[in-house]
Amino acid sequence: MQRNPFVEFVCGGGAAMCAVTFTNPLDMARTRLQLQGELGLRGDGKTYRNVWHCLYSVAKQEGLRGLQKGLVSGGLYQVAMNGCRLTLHEPFQQIMPFPEDYVGLTACIAGAASGAVGAFFASPFYLVKTRLQSKSSAGASSVGHQHNIKGTWDGLKQLARGGPFAILQGASGAVPRVAVGSAAQLGTYSKAKSMLSSWLGIADGIGLHFASSMLSGMAVVATMTPFDVASTRLYNAPAGVYKGPLDCMLQTVRAEGPLALYKGSLALWIRVGPHSVIMLVLWEKFRKIADQVRSA
């Protein structure tokens, strides 16, 4: 069935918006864990001991609203980025010159390409989200550079006043981050569905979607974390600190050791699993509803 691109965008963006509402506190914790101790400039980097301590500290010192910092900009980012990548994934698969037996490779490449497009256009929202999540109203708990930003719309207005270069700051890190994550997620999700259905005889339904989503979430965490750390730091750092994602990774390893590239990996894993499940399951459901409405 030929799908309407606008309907696909709405289904993908809507599913991602629902998912981020539940997983944003974990995303906030991931951001702060990845920024603490940045380049060894903020003491021993032990403001937060782990993801649970971060969530507890933020709730205690900044209130429950602190756990949802960046929710609006995060939701806008999810709509723009996942709306694009989920809409473009199947069309990109169809133009890949690989045999049908190479469904996994085709899905990975299509996922990387569609994710890169989505990340580029959604980059300003991610920048604002990162700066809002890193900003702490409790001075002792602040990590990373603290930006004078009041909210989503204030952040977007500041970017607009800064011109095109300000708007696209950090996009060089976001594109490879989402390309790698999308290749892992969409590639393994498609392959997992195919294998679980054919090998185990699992019928199409929420059980198959849930199992496939959990497997794809594992692949995302395994491959994307170093790119995720670099992207977070590029978005939050003042201009001139890093020349690009590779320079960010190299500076991070020199100053903090190679394991610093995996800061926040537990928070990322805990977040990506549920986020993948909620988003991909709802995406499938929204598409089925759209198909039913169209055929009615």
PDB file of C-alpha atoms in Angstrom:
ATOM      1  CA  MET A   1       0.000   0.000   0.000  1.00  0.00           C
ATOM      2  CA  GLN A   2       1.341   3.418  -0.985  1.00  0.00           C
ATOM      3  CA  ARG A   3       1.553   5.547   2.138  1.00  0.00           C
ATOM      4  CA  ASN A   4       0.991   9.306   2.343  1.00  0.00           C
ATOM      5  CA  PRO A   5       4.247  11.026   3.460  1.00  0.00           C
ATOM      6  CA  PHE A   6       2.366  13.534   5.630  1.00  0.00           C
ATOM      7  CA  VAL A   7       0.454  10.760   7.395  1.00  0.00           C
ATOM      8  CA  GLU A   8       3.734   8.883   7.908  1.00  0.00           C
ATOM      9  CA  PHE A   9       5.299  12.016   9.433  1.00  0.00           C
ATOM     10  CA  VAL A  10       2.350  12.478  11.796  1.00  0.00           C
ATOM     11  CA  CYS A  11       2.426   8.812  12.854  1.00  0.00           C
ATOM     12  CA  GLY A  12       6.176   8.824  13.479  1.00  0.00           C
ATOM     13  CA  GLY A  13       6.254  12.210  15.175  1.00  0.00           C
ATOM     14  CA  GLY A  14       3.203  11.462  17.302  1.00  0.00           C
ATOM     15  CA  ALA A  15       4.658   8.168  18.497  1.00  0.00           C
ATOM     16  CA  ALA A  16       7.940   9.828  19.426  1.00  0.00           C
ATOM     17  CA  MET A  17       6.149  12.664  21.250  1.00  0.00           C
ATOM     18  CA  CYS A  18       4.266  10.146  23.396  1.00  0.00           C
ATOM     19  CA  ALA A  19       7.474   8.261  24.182  1.00  0.00           C
ATOM     20  CA  VAL A  20       9.500  11.302  25.262  1.00  0.00           C
ATOM     21  CA  THR A  21       6.816  12.337  27.746  1.00  0.00           C
ATOM     22  CA  PHE A  22       7.635   9.236  29.785  1.00  0.00           C
ATOM     23  CA  THR A  23      11.398   9.036  29.223  1.00  0.00           C
ATOM     24  CA  ASN A  24      12.459  12.696  29.490  1.00  0.00           C
ATOM     25  CA  PRO A  25      13.651  12.446  33.147  1.00  0.00           C
ATOM     26  CA  LEU A  26      16.105   9.745  32.102  1.00  0.00           C
ATOM     27  CA  ASP A  27      17.217  11.888  29.178  1.00  0.00           C
ATOM     28  CA  MET A  28      17.866  14.793  31.560  1.00  0.00           C
ATOM     29  CA  ALA A  29      19.942  12.498  33.785  1.00  0.00           C
ATOM     30  CA  ARG A  30      21.906  11.228  30.768  1.00  0.00           C
ATOM     31  CA  THR A  31      22.700  14.793  29.725  1.00  0.00           C
ATOM     32  CA  ARG A  32      24.040  15.773  33.138  1.00  0.00           C
ATOM     33  CA  LEU A  33      26.052  12.599  33.585  1.00  0.00           C
ATOM     34  CA  GLN A  34      27.720  13.125  30.220  1.00  0.00           C
ATOM     35  CA  LEU A  35      28.604  16.736  31.028  1.00  0.00           C
ATOM     36  CA  GLN A  36      29.958  16.316  34.553  1.00  0.00           C
ATOM     37  CA  GLY A  37      33.720  16.410  34.818  1.00  0.00           C
ATOM     38  CA  GLU A  38      33.955  17.689  31.234  1.00  0.00           C
ATOM     39  CA  LEU A  39      37.647  17.848  30.258  1.00  0.00           C
ATOM     40  CA  GLY A  40      38.532  17.685  33.953  1.00  0.00           C
ATOM     41  CA  LEU A  41      37.521  21.313  34.472  1.00  0.00           C
ATOM     42  CA  ARG A  42      34.963  20.756  37.220  1.00  0.00           C
ATOM     43  CA  GLY A  43      36.766  18.987  40.026  1.00  0.00           C
ATOM     44  CA  ASP A  44      36.480  15.212  40.275  1.00  0.00           C
ATOM     45  CA  GLY A  45      33.328  14.995  38.190  1.00  0.00           C
ATOM     46  CA  LYS A  46      31.338  13.291  40.957  1.00  0.00           C
ATOM     47  CA  THR A  47      28.426  15.680  41.276  1.00  0.00           C
ATOM     48  CA  TYR A  48      26.188  12.716  40.478  1.00  0.00           C
ATOM     49  CA  ARG A  49      27.296   9.188  41.378  1.00  0.00           C
ATOM     50  CA  ASN A  50      24.964   7.422  38.953  1.00  0.00           C
ATOM     51  CA  VAL A  51      21.649   7.821  37.172  1.00  0.00           C
ATOM     52  CA  TRP A  52      19.607   7.092  40.297  1.00  0.00           C
ATOM     53  CA  HIS A  53      21.548   9.597  42.389  1.00  0.00           C
ATOM     54  CA  CYS A  54      21.111  12.179  39.634  1.00  0.00           C
ATOM     55  CA  LEU A  55      17.339  11.704  39.509  1.00  0.00           C
ATOM     56  CA  TYR A  56      17.095  11.816  43.314  1.00  0.00           C
ATOM     57  CA  SER A  57      19.313  14.923  43.593  1.00  0.00           C
ATOM     58  CA  VAL A  58      17.447  16.849  40.905  1.00  0.00           C
ATOM     59  CA  ALA A  59      14.061  15.987  42.406  1.00  0.00           C
ATOM     60  CA  LYS A  60      15.265  17.015  45.877  1.00  0.00           C
ATOM     61  CA  GLN A  61      17.050  20.236  44.926  1.00  0.00           C
ATOM     62  CA  GLU A  62      15.040  21.443  41.916  1.00  0.00           C
ATOM     63  CA  GLY A  63      11.668  19.818  42.459  1.00  0.00           C
ATOM     64  CA  LEU A  64       9.718  17.439  40.278  1.00  0.00           C
ATOM     65  CA  ARG A  65       9.660  20.038  37.488  1.00  0.00           C
ATOM     66  CA  GLY A  66      13.426  19.719  37.339  1.00  0.00           C
ATOM     67  CA  LEU A  67      13.041  16.135  36.175  1.00  0.00           C
ATOM     68  CA  GLN A  68      11.096  17.329  33.117  1.00  0.00           C
ATOM     69  CA  LYS A  69      13.478  20.079  32.046  1.00  0.00           C
ATOM     70  CA  GLY A  70      13.639  20.320  28.274  1.00  0.00           C
ATOM     71  CA  LEU A  71      10.381  18.433  27.771  1.00  0.00           C
ATOM     72  CA  VAL A  72       8.861  20.886  25.270  1.00  0.00           C
ATOM     73  CA  SER A  73      12.030  21.237  23.172  1.00  0.00           C
ATOM     74  CA  GLY A  74      12.610  17.494  23.509  1.00  0.00           C
ATOM     75  CA  GLY A  75       9.121  16.816  22.217  1.00  0.00           C
ATOM     76  CA  LEU A  76       9.616  19.169  19.261  1.00  0.00           C
ATOM     77  CA  TYR A  77      12.919  17.459  18.521  1.00  0.00           C
ATOM     78  CA  GLN A  78      11.303  14.032  18.592  1.00  0.00           C
ATOM     79  CA  VAL A  79       8.510  15.121  16.244  1.00  0.00           C
ATOM     80  CA  ALA A  80      10.935  16.686  13.758  1.00  0.00           C
ATOM     81  CA  MET A  81      13.639  14.028  13.899  1.00  0.00           C
ATOM     82  CA  ASN A  82      11.576  10.845  14.174  1.00  0.00           C
ATOM     83  CA  GLY A  83       8.881  12.215  11.904  1.00  0.00           C
ATOM     84  CA  CYS A  84      11.535  12.568   9.202  1.00  0.00           C
ATOM     85  CA  ARG A  85      13.436   9.351   9.779  1.00  0.00           C
ATOM     86  CA  LEU A  86      10.419   7.078  10.168  1.00  0.00           C
ATOM     87  CA  THR A  87       8.790   8.676   7.125  1.00  0.00           C
ATOM     88  CA  LEU A  88      11.900   8.333   4.966  1.00  0.00           C
ATOM     89  CA  HIS A  89      13.047   4.917   6.154  1.00  0.00           C
ATOM     90  CA  GLU A  90      10.864   2.789   3.888  1.00  0.00           C
ATOM     91  CA  PRO A  91      11.331   4.976   0.752  1.00  0.00           C
ATOM     92  CA  PHE A  92      15.104   4.816   1.297  1.00  0.00           C
ATOM     93  CA  GLN A  93      14.888   1.033   1.667  1.00  0.00           C
ATOM     94  CA  GLN A  94      13.069   0.776  -1.651  1.00  0.00           C
ATOM     95  CA  ILE A  95      15.837   2.546  -3.579  1.00  0.00           C
ATOM     96  CA  MET A  96      18.676   0.453  -2.097  1.00  0.00           C
ATOM     97  CA  PRO A  97      20.345  -1.706  -4.785  1.00  0.00           C
ATOM     98  CA  PHE A  98      20.629  -4.830  -2.622  1.00  0.00           C
ATOM     99  CA  PRO A  99      18.887  -8.227  -3.093  1.00  0.00           C
ATOM    100  CA  GLU A 100      15.912  -9.057  -0.903  1.00  0.00           C
ATOM    101  CA  ASP A 101      18.061 -11.457   1.140  1.00  0.00           C
ATOM    102  CA  TYR A 102      20.051  -8.481   2.482  1.00  0.00           C
ATOM    103  CA  VAL A 103      17.136  -7.025   4.426  1.00  0.00           C
ATOM    104  CA  GLY A 104      19.299  -6.260   7.484  1.00  0.00           C
ATOM    105  CA  LEU A 105      21.953  -4.356   5.528  1.00  0.00           C
ATOM    106  CA  THR A 106      19.311  -2.463   3.570  1.00  0.00           C
ATOM    107  CA  ALA A 107      17.492  -1.468   6.748  1.00  0.00           C
ATOM    108  CA  CYS A 108      20.738  -0.321   8.419  1.00  0.00           C
ATOM    109  CA  ILE A 109      21.799   1.908   5.537  1.00  0.00           C
ATOM    110  CA  ALA A 110      18.298   3.309   5.078  1.00  0.00           C
ATOM    111  CA  GLY A 111      18.101   3.914   8.824  1.00  0.00           C
ATOM    112  CA  ALA A 112      21.403   5.796   8.857  1.00  0.00           C
ATOM    113  CA  ALA A 113      20.416   7.965   5.877  1.00  0.00           C
ATOM    114  CA  SER A 114      16.930   8.795   7.165  1.00  0.00           C
ATOM    115  CA  GLY A 115      18.297   9.452  10.651  1.00  0.00           C
ATOM    116  CA  ALA A 116      20.930  11.841   9.338  1.00  0.00           C
ATOM    117  CA  VAL A 117      18.285  13.869   7.487  1.00  0.00           C
ATOM    118  CA  GLY A 118      16.072  14.007  10.563  1.00  0.00           C
ATOM    119  CA  ALA A 119      18.948  14.991  12.868  1.00  0.00           C
ATOM    120  CA  PHE A 120      19.989  17.867  10.633  1.00  0.00           C
ATOM    121  CA  PHE A 121      16.565  19.480  10.498  1.00  0.00           C
ATOM    122  CA  ALA A 122      15.794  18.834  14.173  1.00  0.00           C
ATOM    123  CA  SER A 123      19.196  20.024  15.427  1.00  0.00           C
ATOM    124  CA  PRO A 124      18.068  23.423  16.836  1.00  0.00           C
ATOM    125  CA  PHE A 125      15.514  21.740  19.111  1.00  0.00           C
ATOM    126  CA  TYR A 126      18.131  19.321  20.429  1.00  0.00           C
ATOM    127  CA  LEU A 127      20.516  22.175  21.166  1.00  0.00           C
ATOM    128  CA  VAL A 128      17.896  24.017  23.212  1.00  0.00           C
ATOM    129  CA  LYS A 129      16.882  20.796  24.979  1.00  0.00           C
ATOM    130  CA  THR A 130      20.467  20.029  25.990  1.00  0.00           C
ATOM    131  CA  ARG A 131      21.079  23.506  27.383  1.00  0.00           C
ATOM    132  CA  LEU A 132      17.838  23.482  29.346  1.00  0.00           C
ATOM    133  CA  GLN A 133      18.541  20.057  30.810  1.00  0.00           C
ATOM    134  CA  SER A 134      22.061  21.007  31.863  1.00  0.00           C
ATOM    135  CA  LYS A 135      20.950  24.212  33.550  1.00  0.00           C
ATOM    136  CA  SER A 136      20.597  23.790  37.299  1.00  0.00           C
ATOM    137  CA  SER A 137      18.854  26.128  39.720  1.00  0.00           C
ATOM    138  CA  ALA A 138      20.990  24.619  42.500  1.00  0.00           C
ATOM    139  CA  GLY A 139      24.533  25.921  42.057  1.00  0.00           C
ATOM    140  CA  ALA A 140      26.219  22.987  43.756  1.00  0.00           C
ATOM    141  CA  SER A 141      24.590  20.567  41.304  1.00  0.00           C
ATOM    142  CA  SER A 142      25.476  22.400  38.099  1.00  0.00           C
ATOM    143  CA  VAL A 143      27.480  20.524  35.487  1.00  0.00           C
ATOM    144  CA  GLY A 144      28.867  21.733  32.190  1.00  0.00           C
ATOM    145  CA  HIS A 145      28.542  25.272  30.876  1.00  0.00           C
ATOM    146  CA  GLN A 146      25.468  27.052  32.248  1.00  0.00           C
ATOM    147  CA  HIS A 147      23.589  29.023  29.588  1.00  0.00           C
ATOM    148  CA  ASN A 148      21.323  31.989  30.298  1.00  0.00           C
ATOM    149  CA  ILE A 149      18.210  30.445  28.791  1.00  0.00           C
ATOM    150  CA  LYS A 150      14.695  30.750  30.219  1.00  0.00           C
ATOM    151  CA  GLY A 151      12.813  28.185  28.189  1.00  0.00           C
ATOM    152  CA  THR A 152      12.264  26.614  24.793  1.00  0.00           C
ATOM    153  CA  TRP A 153      10.998  29.706  22.994  1.00  0.00           C
ATOM    154  CA  ASP A 154      13.645  31.935  24.572  1.00  0.00           C
ATOM    155  CA  GLY A 155      16.305  29.469  23.460  1.00  0.00           C
ATOM    156  CA  LEU A 156      15.000  29.356  19.903  1.00  0.00           C
ATOM    157  CA  LYS A 157      14.854  33.164  19.762  1.00  0.00           C
ATOM    158  CA  GLN A 158      18.460  33.362  20.942  1.00  0.00           C
ATOM    159  CA  LEU A 159      19.480  30.970  18.185  1.00  0.00           C
ATOM    160  CA  ALA A 160      17.560  32.947  15.563  1.00  0.00           C
ATOM    161  CA  ARG A 161      19.342  36.142  16.616  1.00  0.00           C
ATOM    162  CA  GLY A 162      22.677  34.344  16.290  1.00  0.00           C
ATOM    163  CA  GLY A 163      22.114  33.520  12.627  1.00  0.00           C
ATOM    164  CA  PRO A 164      22.565  30.294  10.621  1.00  0.00           C
ATOM    165  CA  PHE A 165      25.829  29.262  12.299  1.00  0.00           C
ATOM    166  CA  ALA A 166      24.293  29.489  15.765  1.00  0.00           C
ATOM    167  CA  ILE A 167      21.216  27.565  14.647  1.00  0.00           C
ATOM    168  CA  LEU A 168      23.321  24.709  13.301  1.00  0.00           C
ATOM    169  CA  GLN A 169      25.843  24.608  16.158  1.00  0.00           C
ATOM    170  CA  GLY A 170      26.352  21.008  17.169  1.00  0.00           C
ATOM    171  CA  ALA A 171      24.719  19.564  14.051  1.00  0.00           C
ATOM    172  CA  SER A 172      28.055  18.017  13.065  1.00  0.00           C
ATOM    173  CA  GLY A 173      27.796  15.821  16.143  1.00  0.00           C
ATOM    174  CA  ALA A 174      24.061  15.164  15.926  1.00  0.00           C
ATOM    175  CA  VAL A 175      24.099  13.799  12.370  1.00  0.00           C
ATOM    176  CA  PRO A 176      26.558  10.910  12.991  1.00  0.00           C
ATOM    177  CA  ARG A 177      24.948  10.263  16.402  1.00  0.00           C
ATOM    178  CA  VAL A 178      21.482   9.759  14.970  1.00  0.00           C
ATOM    179  CA  ALA A 179      22.776   8.058  11.825  1.00  0.00           C
ATOM    180  CA  VAL A 180      24.509   5.393  13.931  1.00  0.00           C
ATOM    181  CA  GLY A 181      21.586   5.098  16.339  1.00  0.00           C
ATOM    182  CA  SER A 182      19.015   4.909  13.562  1.00  0.00           C
ATOM    183  CA  ALA A 183      21.015   2.327  11.639  1.00  0.00           C
ATOM    184  CA  ALA A 184      21.204   0.186  14.779  1.00  0.00           C
ATOM    185  CA  GLN A 185      17.593   0.721  15.821  1.00  0.00           C
ATOM    186  CA  LEU A 186      15.743   0.497  12.531  1.00  0.00           C
ATOM    187  CA  GLY A 187      18.093  -2.109  11.119  1.00  0.00           C
ATOM    188  CA  THR A 188      17.824  -4.481  14.068  1.00  0.00           C
ATOM    189  CA  TYR A 189      14.113  -3.754  14.541  1.00  0.00           C
ATOM    190  CA  SER A 190      13.285  -4.838  10.994  1.00  0.00           C
ATOM    191  CA  LYS A 191      15.593  -7.867  11.210  1.00  0.00           C
ATOM    192  CA  ALA A 192      14.328  -8.833  14.674  1.00  0.00           C
ATOM    193  CA  LYS A 193      10.725  -8.737  13.503  1.00  0.00           C
ATOM    194  CA  SER A 194      11.593 -10.904  10.504  1.00  0.00           C
ATOM    195  CA  MET A 195      13.539 -13.472  12.561  1.00  0.00           C
ATOM    196  CA  LEU A 196      11.112 -13.654  15.472  1.00  0.00           C
ATOM    197  CA  SER A 197       8.212 -14.053  13.070  1.00  0.00           C
ATOM    198  CA  SER A 198       9.800 -16.706  10.841  1.00  0.00           C
ATOM    199  CA  TRP A 199      11.925 -18.646  13.362  1.00  0.00           C
ATOM    200  CA  LEU A 200       9.655 -18.568  16.412  1.00  0.00           C
ATOM    201  CA  GLY A 201       6.343 -18.151  14.643  1.00  0.00           C
ATOM    202  CA  ILE A 202       5.382 -15.061  16.646  1.00  0.00           C
ATOM    203  CA  ALA A 203       2.346 -13.478  15.062  1.00  0.00           C
ATOM    204  CA  ASP A 204       2.283  -9.786  14.196  1.00  0.00           C
ATOM    205  CA  GLY A 205       1.068  -7.907  17.232  1.00  0.00           C
ATOM    206  CA  ILE A 206       2.167  -6.054  20.332  1.00  0.00           C
ATOM    207  CA  GLY A 207       4.220  -9.028  21.567  1.00  0.00           C
ATOM    208  CA  LEU A 208       6.310  -9.080  18.399  1.00  0.00           C
ATOM    209  CA  HIS A 209       6.668  -5.299  18.415  1.00  0.00           C
ATOM    210  CA  PHE A 210       7.729  -5.283  22.077  1.00  0.00           C
ATOM    211  CA  ALA A 211      10.364  -8.016  21.660  1.00  0.00           C
ATOM    212  CA  SER A 212      11.753  -6.413  18.490  1.00  0.00           C
ATOM    213  CA  SER A 213      11.900  -3.003  20.160  1.00  0.00           C
ATOM    214  CA  MET A 214      13.853  -4.323  23.148  1.00  0.00           C
ATOM    215  CA  LEU A 215      16.450  -5.933  20.885  1.00  0.00           C
ATOM    216  CA  SER A 216      16.850  -2.759  18.834  1.00  0.00           C
ATOM    217  CA  GLY A 217      17.285  -0.714  22.031  1.00  0.00           C
ATOM    218  CA  MET A 218      20.246  -2.903  23.040  1.00  0.00           C
ATOM    219  CA  ALA A 219      21.913  -2.308  19.686  1.00  0.00           C
ATOM    220  CA  VAL A 220      21.469   1.469  19.982  1.00  0.00           C
ATOM    221  CA  VAL A 221      23.213   1.676  23.351  1.00  0.00           C
ATOM    222  CA  ALA A 222      26.091  -0.547  22.219  1.00  0.00           C
ATOM    223  CA  THR A 223      26.892   1.553  19.152  1.00  0.00           C
ATOM    224  CA  MET A 224      25.765   5.113  19.853  1.00  0.00           C
ATOM    225  CA  THR A 225      27.089   6.088  23.303  1.00  0.00           C
ATOM    226  CA  PRO A 226      30.438   7.667  22.247  1.00  0.00           C
ATOM    227  CA  PHE A 227      28.669   9.701  19.567  1.00  0.00           C
ATOM    228  CA  ASP A 228      26.014  10.639  22.116  1.00  0.00           C
ATOM    229  CA  VAL A 229      28.594  11.992  24.570  1.00  0.00           C
ATOM    230  CA  ALA A 230      30.262  14.036  21.821  1.00  0.00           C
ATOM    231  CA  SER A 231      26.925  15.401  20.606  1.00  0.00           C
ATOM    232  CA  THR A 232      25.831  16.473  24.103  1.00  0.00           C
ATOM    233  CA  ARG A 233      29.100  18.295  24.734  1.00  0.00           C
ATOM    234  CA  LEU A 234      29.138  19.995  21.339  1.00  0.00           C
ATOM    235  CA  TYR A 235      25.638  21.357  21.899  1.00  0.00           C
ATOM    236  CA  ASN A 236      26.304  22.628  25.402  1.00  0.00           C
ATOM    237  CA  ALA A 237      29.862  23.952  25.149  1.00  0.00           C
ATOM    238  CA  PRO A 238      30.591  27.602  24.292  1.00  0.00           C
ATOM    239  CA  ALA A 239      31.665  28.198  20.711  1.00  0.00           C
ATOM    240  CA  GLY A 240      35.318  27.353  20.061  1.00  0.00           C
ATOM    241  CA  VAL A 241      35.845  24.664  22.697  1.00  0.00           C
ATOM    242  CA  TYR A 242      35.563  21.827  20.178  1.00  0.00           C
ATOM    243  CA  LYS A 243      36.232  21.823  16.439  1.00  0.00           C
ATOM    244  CA  GLY A 244      33.853  18.940  15.773  1.00  0.00           C
ATOM    245  CA  PRO A 245      32.756  15.511  17.034  1.00  0.00           C
ATOM    246  CA  LEU A 246      36.120  13.824  16.429  1.00  0.00           C
ATOM    247  CA  ASP A 247      38.005  16.620  18.198  1.00  0.00           C
ATOM    248  CA  CYS A 248      35.526  16.387  21.071  1.00  0.00           C
ATOM    249  CA  MET A 249      36.122  12.647  21.416  1.00  0.00           C
ATOM    250  CA  LEU A 250      39.911  13.079  21.292  1.00  0.00           C
ATOM    251  CA  GLN A 251      39.915  15.868  23.896  1.00  0.00           C
ATOM    252  CA  THR A 252      37.608  13.823  26.113  1.00  0.00           C
ATOM    253  CA  VAL A 253      39.847  10.729  25.961  1.00  0.00           C
ATOM    254  CA  ARG A 254      42.996  12.765  26.649  1.00  0.00           C
ATOM    255  CA  ALA A 255      41.515  14.598  29.631  1.00  0.00           C
ATOM    256  CA  GLU A 256      39.241  11.953  31.154  1.00  0.00           C
ATOM    257  CA  GLY A 257      40.271   8.596  29.714  1.00  0.00           C
ATOM    258  CA  PRO A 258      38.553   6.345  27.161  1.00  0.00           C
ATOM    259  CA  LEU A 259      35.761   5.285  29.512  1.00  0.00           C
ATOM    260  CA  ALA A 260      34.535   8.900  29.513  1.00  0.00           C
ATOM    261  CA  LEU A 261      33.099   8.207  26.051  1.00  0.00           C
ATOM    262  CA  TYR A 262      30.630   5.920  27.802  1.00  0.00           C
ATOM    263  CA  LYS A 263      29.476   8.356  30.466  1.00  0.00           C
ATOM    264  CA  GLY A 264      25.742   8.121  30.931  1.00  0.00           C
ATOM    265  CA  SER A 265      25.581   4.746  29.163  1.00  0.00           C
ATOM    266  CA  LEU A 266      23.379   3.216  31.869  1.00  0.00           C
ATOM    267  CA  ALA A 267      20.993   6.176  31.712  1.00  0.00           C
ATOM    268  CA  LEU A 268      21.003   5.901  27.923  1.00  0.00           C
ATOM    269  CA  TRP A 269      20.240   2.171  28.102  1.00  0.00           C
ATOM    270  CA  ILE A 270      17.455   2.591  30.641  1.00  0.00           C
ATOM    271  CA  ARG A 271      15.988   5.367  28.510  1.00  0.00           C
ATOM    272  CA  VAL A 272      16.448   3.879  25.041  1.00  0.00           C
ATOM    273  CA  GLY A 273      14.823   0.553  25.886  1.00  0.00           C
ATOM    274  CA  PRO A 274      11.450   1.956  27.039  1.00  0.00           C
ATOM    275  CA  HIS A 275      11.636   4.820  24.525  1.00  0.00           C
ATOM    276  CA  SER A 276      12.171   2.391  21.649  1.00  0.00           C
ATOM    277  CA  VAL A 277       9.377   0.147  22.854  1.00  0.00           C
ATOM    278  CA  ILE A 278       6.846   2.946  23.307  1.00  0.00           C
ATOM    279  CA  MET A 279       7.758   4.752  20.081  1.00  0.00           C
ATOM    280  CA  LEU A 280       7.981   1.788  17.741  1.00  0.00           C
ATOM    281  CA  VAL A 281       4.923   0.027  19.155  1.00  0.00           C
ATOM    282  CA  LEU A 282       2.847   3.214  18.890  1.00  0.00           C
ATOM    283  CA  TRP A 283       4.254   3.877  15.420  1.00  0.00           C
ATOM    284  CA  GLU A 284       3.011   0.495  14.269  1.00  0.00           C
ATOM    285  CA  LYS A 285      -0.390   1.096  15.896  1.00  0.00           C
ATOM    286  CA  PHE A 286      -0.793   4.610  14.478  1.00  0.00           C
ATOM    287  CA  ARG A 287       0.032   3.351  10.989  1.00  0.00           C
ATOM    288  CA  LYS A 288      -2.554   0.584  11.255  1.00  0.00           C
ATOM    289  CA  ILE A 289      -5.184   3.101  12.386  1.00  0.00           C
ATOM    290  CA  ALA A 290      -4.269   5.360   9.449  1.00  0.00           C
ATOM    291  CA  ASP A 291      -4.561   2.405   7.053  1.00  0.00           C
ATOM    292  CA  GLN A 292      -7.973   1.490   8.480  1.00  0.00           C
ATOM    293  CA  VAL A 293      -9.201   5.072   8.142  1.00  0.00           C
ATOM    294  CA  ARG A 294      -7.946   5.234   4.564  1.00  0.00           C
ATOM    295  CA  SER A 295      -9.565   1.962   3.527  1.00  0.00           C
ATOM    296  CA  ALA A 296     -12.875   2.703   5.282  1.00  0.00           C
TER     297      ALA A 296
END
